[in-house]
Short mmCIF file of C-alpha atoms (C1' of nucleotides) in Angstrom, two decimals:
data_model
loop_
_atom_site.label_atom_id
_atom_site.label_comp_id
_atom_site.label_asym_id
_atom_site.label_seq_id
_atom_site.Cartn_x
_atom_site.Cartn_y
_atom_site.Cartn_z
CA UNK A 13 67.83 -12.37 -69.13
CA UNK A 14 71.43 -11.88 -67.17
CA UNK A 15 73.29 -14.12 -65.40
CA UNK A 16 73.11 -14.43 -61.63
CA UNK A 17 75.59 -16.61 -60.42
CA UNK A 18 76.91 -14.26 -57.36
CA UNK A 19 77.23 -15.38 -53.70
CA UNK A 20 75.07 -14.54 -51.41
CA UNK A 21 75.39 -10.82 -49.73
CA UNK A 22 75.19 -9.93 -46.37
CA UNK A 23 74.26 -6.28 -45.72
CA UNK A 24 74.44 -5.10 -42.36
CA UNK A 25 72.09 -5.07 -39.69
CA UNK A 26 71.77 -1.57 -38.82
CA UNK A 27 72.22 -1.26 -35.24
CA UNK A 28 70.29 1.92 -34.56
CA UNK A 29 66.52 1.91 -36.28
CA UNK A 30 66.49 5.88 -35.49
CA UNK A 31 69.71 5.91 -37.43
CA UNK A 32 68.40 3.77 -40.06
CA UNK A 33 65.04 5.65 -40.36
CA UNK A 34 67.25 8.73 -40.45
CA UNK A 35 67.97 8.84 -44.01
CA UNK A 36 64.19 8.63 -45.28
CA UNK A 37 61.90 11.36 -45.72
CA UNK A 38 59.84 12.06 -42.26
CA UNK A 39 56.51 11.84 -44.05
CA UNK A 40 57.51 7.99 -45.08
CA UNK A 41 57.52 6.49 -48.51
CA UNK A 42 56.54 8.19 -51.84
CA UNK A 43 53.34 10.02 -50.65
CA UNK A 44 50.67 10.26 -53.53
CA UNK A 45 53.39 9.56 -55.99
CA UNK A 46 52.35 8.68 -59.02
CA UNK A 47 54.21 5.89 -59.36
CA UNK A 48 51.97 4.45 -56.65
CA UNK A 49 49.02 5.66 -58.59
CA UNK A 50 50.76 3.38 -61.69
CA UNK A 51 50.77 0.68 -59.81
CA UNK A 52 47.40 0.64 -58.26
CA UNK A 53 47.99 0.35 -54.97
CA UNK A 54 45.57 -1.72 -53.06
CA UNK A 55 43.40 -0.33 -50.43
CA UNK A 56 45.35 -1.72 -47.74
CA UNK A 57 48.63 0.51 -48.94
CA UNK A 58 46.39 3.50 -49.06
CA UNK A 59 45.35 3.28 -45.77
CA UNK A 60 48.57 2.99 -44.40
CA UNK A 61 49.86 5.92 -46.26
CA UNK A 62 47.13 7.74 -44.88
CA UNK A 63 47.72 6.91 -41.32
CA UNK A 64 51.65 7.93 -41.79
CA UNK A 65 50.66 11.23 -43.20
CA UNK A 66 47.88 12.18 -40.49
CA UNK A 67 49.84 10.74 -37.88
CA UNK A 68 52.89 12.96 -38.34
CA UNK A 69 56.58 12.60 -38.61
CA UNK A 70 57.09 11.02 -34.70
CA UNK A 71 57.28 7.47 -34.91
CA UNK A 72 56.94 5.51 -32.01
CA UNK A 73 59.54 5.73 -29.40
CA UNK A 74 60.92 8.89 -30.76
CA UNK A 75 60.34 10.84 -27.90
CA UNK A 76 59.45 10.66 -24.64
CA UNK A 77 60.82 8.85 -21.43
CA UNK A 78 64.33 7.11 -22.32
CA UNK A 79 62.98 3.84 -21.05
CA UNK A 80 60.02 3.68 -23.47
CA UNK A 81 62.34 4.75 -26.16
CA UNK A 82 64.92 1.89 -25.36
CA UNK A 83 62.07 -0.46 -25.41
CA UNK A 84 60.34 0.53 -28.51
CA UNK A 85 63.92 0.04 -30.06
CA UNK A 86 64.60 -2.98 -28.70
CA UNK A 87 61.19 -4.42 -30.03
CA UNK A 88 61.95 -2.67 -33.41
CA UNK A 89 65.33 -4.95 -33.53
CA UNK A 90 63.71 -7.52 -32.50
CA UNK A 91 60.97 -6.92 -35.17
CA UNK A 92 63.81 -6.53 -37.91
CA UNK A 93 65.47 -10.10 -36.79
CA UNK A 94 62.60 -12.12 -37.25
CA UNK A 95 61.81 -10.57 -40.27
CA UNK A 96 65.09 -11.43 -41.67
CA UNK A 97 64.29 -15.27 -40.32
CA UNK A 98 61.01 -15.24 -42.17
CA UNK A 99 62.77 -14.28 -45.72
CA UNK A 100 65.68 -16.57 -44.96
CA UNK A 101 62.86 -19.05 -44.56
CA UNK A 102 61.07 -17.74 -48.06
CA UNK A 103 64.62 -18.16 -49.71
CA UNK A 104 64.88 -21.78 -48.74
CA UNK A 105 61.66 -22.43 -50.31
CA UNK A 106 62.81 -20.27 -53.21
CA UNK A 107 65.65 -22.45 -53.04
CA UNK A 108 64.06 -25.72 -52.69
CA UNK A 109 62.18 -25.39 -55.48
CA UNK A 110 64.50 -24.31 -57.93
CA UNK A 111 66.01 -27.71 -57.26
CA UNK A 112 63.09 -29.46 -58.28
CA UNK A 113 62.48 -27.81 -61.31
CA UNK A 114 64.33 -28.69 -64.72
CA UNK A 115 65.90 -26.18 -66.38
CA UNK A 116 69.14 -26.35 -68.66
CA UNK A 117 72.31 -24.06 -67.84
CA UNK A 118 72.49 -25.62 -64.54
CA UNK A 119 74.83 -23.31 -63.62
CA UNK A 120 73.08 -20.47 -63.35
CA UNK A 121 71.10 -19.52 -60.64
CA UNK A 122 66.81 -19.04 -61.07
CA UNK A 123 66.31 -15.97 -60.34
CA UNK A 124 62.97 -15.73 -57.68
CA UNK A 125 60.46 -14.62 -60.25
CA UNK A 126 61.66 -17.13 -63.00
CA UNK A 127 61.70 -20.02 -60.34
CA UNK A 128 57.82 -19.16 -60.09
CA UNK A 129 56.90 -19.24 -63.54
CA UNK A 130 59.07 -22.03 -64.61
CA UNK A 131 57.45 -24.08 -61.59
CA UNK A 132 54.11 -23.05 -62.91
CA UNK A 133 54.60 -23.86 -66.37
CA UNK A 134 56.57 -27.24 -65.11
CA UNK A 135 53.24 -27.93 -63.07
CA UNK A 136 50.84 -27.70 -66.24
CA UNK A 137 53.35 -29.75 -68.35
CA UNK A 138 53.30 -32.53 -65.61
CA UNK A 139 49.47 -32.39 -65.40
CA UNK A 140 49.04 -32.64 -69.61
CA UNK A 141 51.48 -35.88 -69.22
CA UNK A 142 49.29 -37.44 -66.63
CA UNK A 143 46.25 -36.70 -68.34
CA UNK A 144 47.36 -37.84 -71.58
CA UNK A 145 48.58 -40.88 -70.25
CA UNK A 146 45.90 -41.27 -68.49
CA UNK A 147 43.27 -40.98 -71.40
CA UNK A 148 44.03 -44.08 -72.74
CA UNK A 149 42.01 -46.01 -70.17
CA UNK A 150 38.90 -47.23 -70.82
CA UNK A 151 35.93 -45.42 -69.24
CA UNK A 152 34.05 -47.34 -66.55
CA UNK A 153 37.53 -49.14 -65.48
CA UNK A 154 39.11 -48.41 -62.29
CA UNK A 155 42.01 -46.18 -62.29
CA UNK A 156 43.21 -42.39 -62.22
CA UNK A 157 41.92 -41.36 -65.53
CA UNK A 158 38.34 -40.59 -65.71
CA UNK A 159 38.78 -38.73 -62.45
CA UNK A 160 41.76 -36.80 -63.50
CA UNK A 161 39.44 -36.09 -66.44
CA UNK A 162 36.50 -34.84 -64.29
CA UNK A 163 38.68 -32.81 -62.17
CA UNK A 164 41.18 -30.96 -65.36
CA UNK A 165 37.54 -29.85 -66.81
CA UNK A 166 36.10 -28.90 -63.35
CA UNK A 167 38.98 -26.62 -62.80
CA UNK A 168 39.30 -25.68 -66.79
CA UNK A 169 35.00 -24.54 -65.85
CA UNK A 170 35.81 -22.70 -63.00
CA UNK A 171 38.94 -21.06 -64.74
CA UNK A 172 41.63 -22.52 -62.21
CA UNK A 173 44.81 -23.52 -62.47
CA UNK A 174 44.52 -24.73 -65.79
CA UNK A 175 41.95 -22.19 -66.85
CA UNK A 176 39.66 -22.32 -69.86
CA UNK A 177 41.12 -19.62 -71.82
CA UNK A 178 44.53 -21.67 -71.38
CA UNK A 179 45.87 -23.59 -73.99
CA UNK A 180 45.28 -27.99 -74.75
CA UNK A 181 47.24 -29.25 -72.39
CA UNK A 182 49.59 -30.65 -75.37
CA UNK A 183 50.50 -27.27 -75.05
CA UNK A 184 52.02 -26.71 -71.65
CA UNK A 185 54.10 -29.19 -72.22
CA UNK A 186 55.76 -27.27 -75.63
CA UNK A 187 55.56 -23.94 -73.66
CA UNK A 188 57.21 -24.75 -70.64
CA UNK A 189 60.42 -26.32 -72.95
CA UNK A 190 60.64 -23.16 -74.92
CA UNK A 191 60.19 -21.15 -72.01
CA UNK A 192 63.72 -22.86 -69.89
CA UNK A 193 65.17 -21.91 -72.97
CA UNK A 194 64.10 -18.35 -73.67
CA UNK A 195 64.88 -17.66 -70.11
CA UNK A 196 68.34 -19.22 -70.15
CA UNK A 197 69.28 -18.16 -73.46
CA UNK A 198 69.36 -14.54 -73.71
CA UNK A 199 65.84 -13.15 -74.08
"C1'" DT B 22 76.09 3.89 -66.59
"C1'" DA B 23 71.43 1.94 -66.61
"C1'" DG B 24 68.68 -1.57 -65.29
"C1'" DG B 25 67.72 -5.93 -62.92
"C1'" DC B 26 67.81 -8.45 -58.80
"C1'" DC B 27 68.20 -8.79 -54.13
"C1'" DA B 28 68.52 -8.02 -48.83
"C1'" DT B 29 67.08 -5.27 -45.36
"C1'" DC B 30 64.40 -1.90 -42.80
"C1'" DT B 31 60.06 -0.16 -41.74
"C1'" DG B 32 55.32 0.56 -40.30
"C1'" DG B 33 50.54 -0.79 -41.12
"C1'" DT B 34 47.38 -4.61 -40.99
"C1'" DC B 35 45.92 -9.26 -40.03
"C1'" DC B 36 45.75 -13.34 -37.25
"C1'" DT B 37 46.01 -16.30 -33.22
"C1'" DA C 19 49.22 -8.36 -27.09
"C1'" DG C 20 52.56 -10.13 -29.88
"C1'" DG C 21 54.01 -12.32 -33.94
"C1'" DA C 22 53.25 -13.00 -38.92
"C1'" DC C 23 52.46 -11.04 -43.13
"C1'" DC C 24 52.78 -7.54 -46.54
"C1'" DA C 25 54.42 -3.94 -49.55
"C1'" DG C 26 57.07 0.42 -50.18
"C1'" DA C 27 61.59 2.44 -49.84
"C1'" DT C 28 66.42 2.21 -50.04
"C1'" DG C 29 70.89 1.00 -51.33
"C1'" DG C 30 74.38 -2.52 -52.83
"C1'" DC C 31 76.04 -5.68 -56.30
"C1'" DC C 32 76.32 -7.34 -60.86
"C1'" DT C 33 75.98 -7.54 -65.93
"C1'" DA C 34 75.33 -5.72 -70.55
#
DNA sequence: TAGGCCATCTGGTCCT
DNA sequence: AGGACCAGATGGCCTA
């Protein structure tokens, strides 16, 4: 895996969407590409493409009275800022949890997509600990244990979290220290 | 230079 | 109706 240790980039707003929109093809994104088909697209994504492709090239605001156009703009900008807030607001939480998982190197920054598997991984290790401390209790006595039990095989049944085709959960706890390496280390 | 990662824009859909 | 959510597209930056 590379390194990522650069500061954060700012691109620039673009201060005209018709300008922005400009440089795309008018019939939208990658129509009946097969890349699309590769990734099987969800139904969702299909209908939208659908709806781009009957409903023409105009998008909305592109013609008509200047008023309407201005306005249909200035929601579009609008649109665009909070949408920026709400993956600023992702990116702290990306953030945020890369600071509460272990990992060696430090100094290198998690990239999104290794922050989520790590914190997985970290998630089963901590829940093999707990149940393996936990298992030393006596049955019938008050305490975490048996009911940690009950749940881990409730959710192992129902193939959760911590699903039945997973490994013992001895095994998180290995996987999830070979895995900060691997992904630190080169692979 | 290729490939990975990311920020941003965009328009459709969902939710309140 | 308006905002949130989502995913595709695009282009910039960085590293090997």
């Amino acid at each position: 895996m590379k390194t990522k240790n650069r500061p954060p980039r700012r691109r620039v707003p673009a201060q005209d969407p018709e300008a922005a929109a400009g440089e795309r093809t008018p019939d939208g994104p990658q129509q009946g590409s097969g890349l699309e088909l590769a990734k099987g697209l969800r139904s969702r994504t299909v209908r939208a493409q659908g709806a781009r492709a009957e409903g023409g090239h105009r998008r909305p605001g592109a013609s008509g009275p200047g008023g309407r156009r201005e306005n249909s703009v200035q929601r579009r900008l609008e649109s665009n800022e909070r949408e920026r807030q709400r993956m600023h607001k992702l990116n702290n939480a990306f953030q945020a949890l890369r600071e509460v998982i272990p990992h060696v190197r430090a100094d290198k920054k998690l990239s999104k997509i290794e922050t989520l598997t790590l914190a997985k991984n970290y998630i089963k290790s901590l829940t093999s600990t707990i149940l393996t401390m936990s298992s030393g209790r006596l049955p019938g006595l008050d305490g975490p244990g048996p009911k940690l039990y009950q749940h881990y095989q409730q959710q192992a049944a129902a193939g959760g979290a911590l699903g039945a085709t997973e490994p013992q959960p001895e095994g998180h706890l290995q996987r999830y220290s070979t895995q900060i390496h691997s992904f630190r280390e080169g692979s």
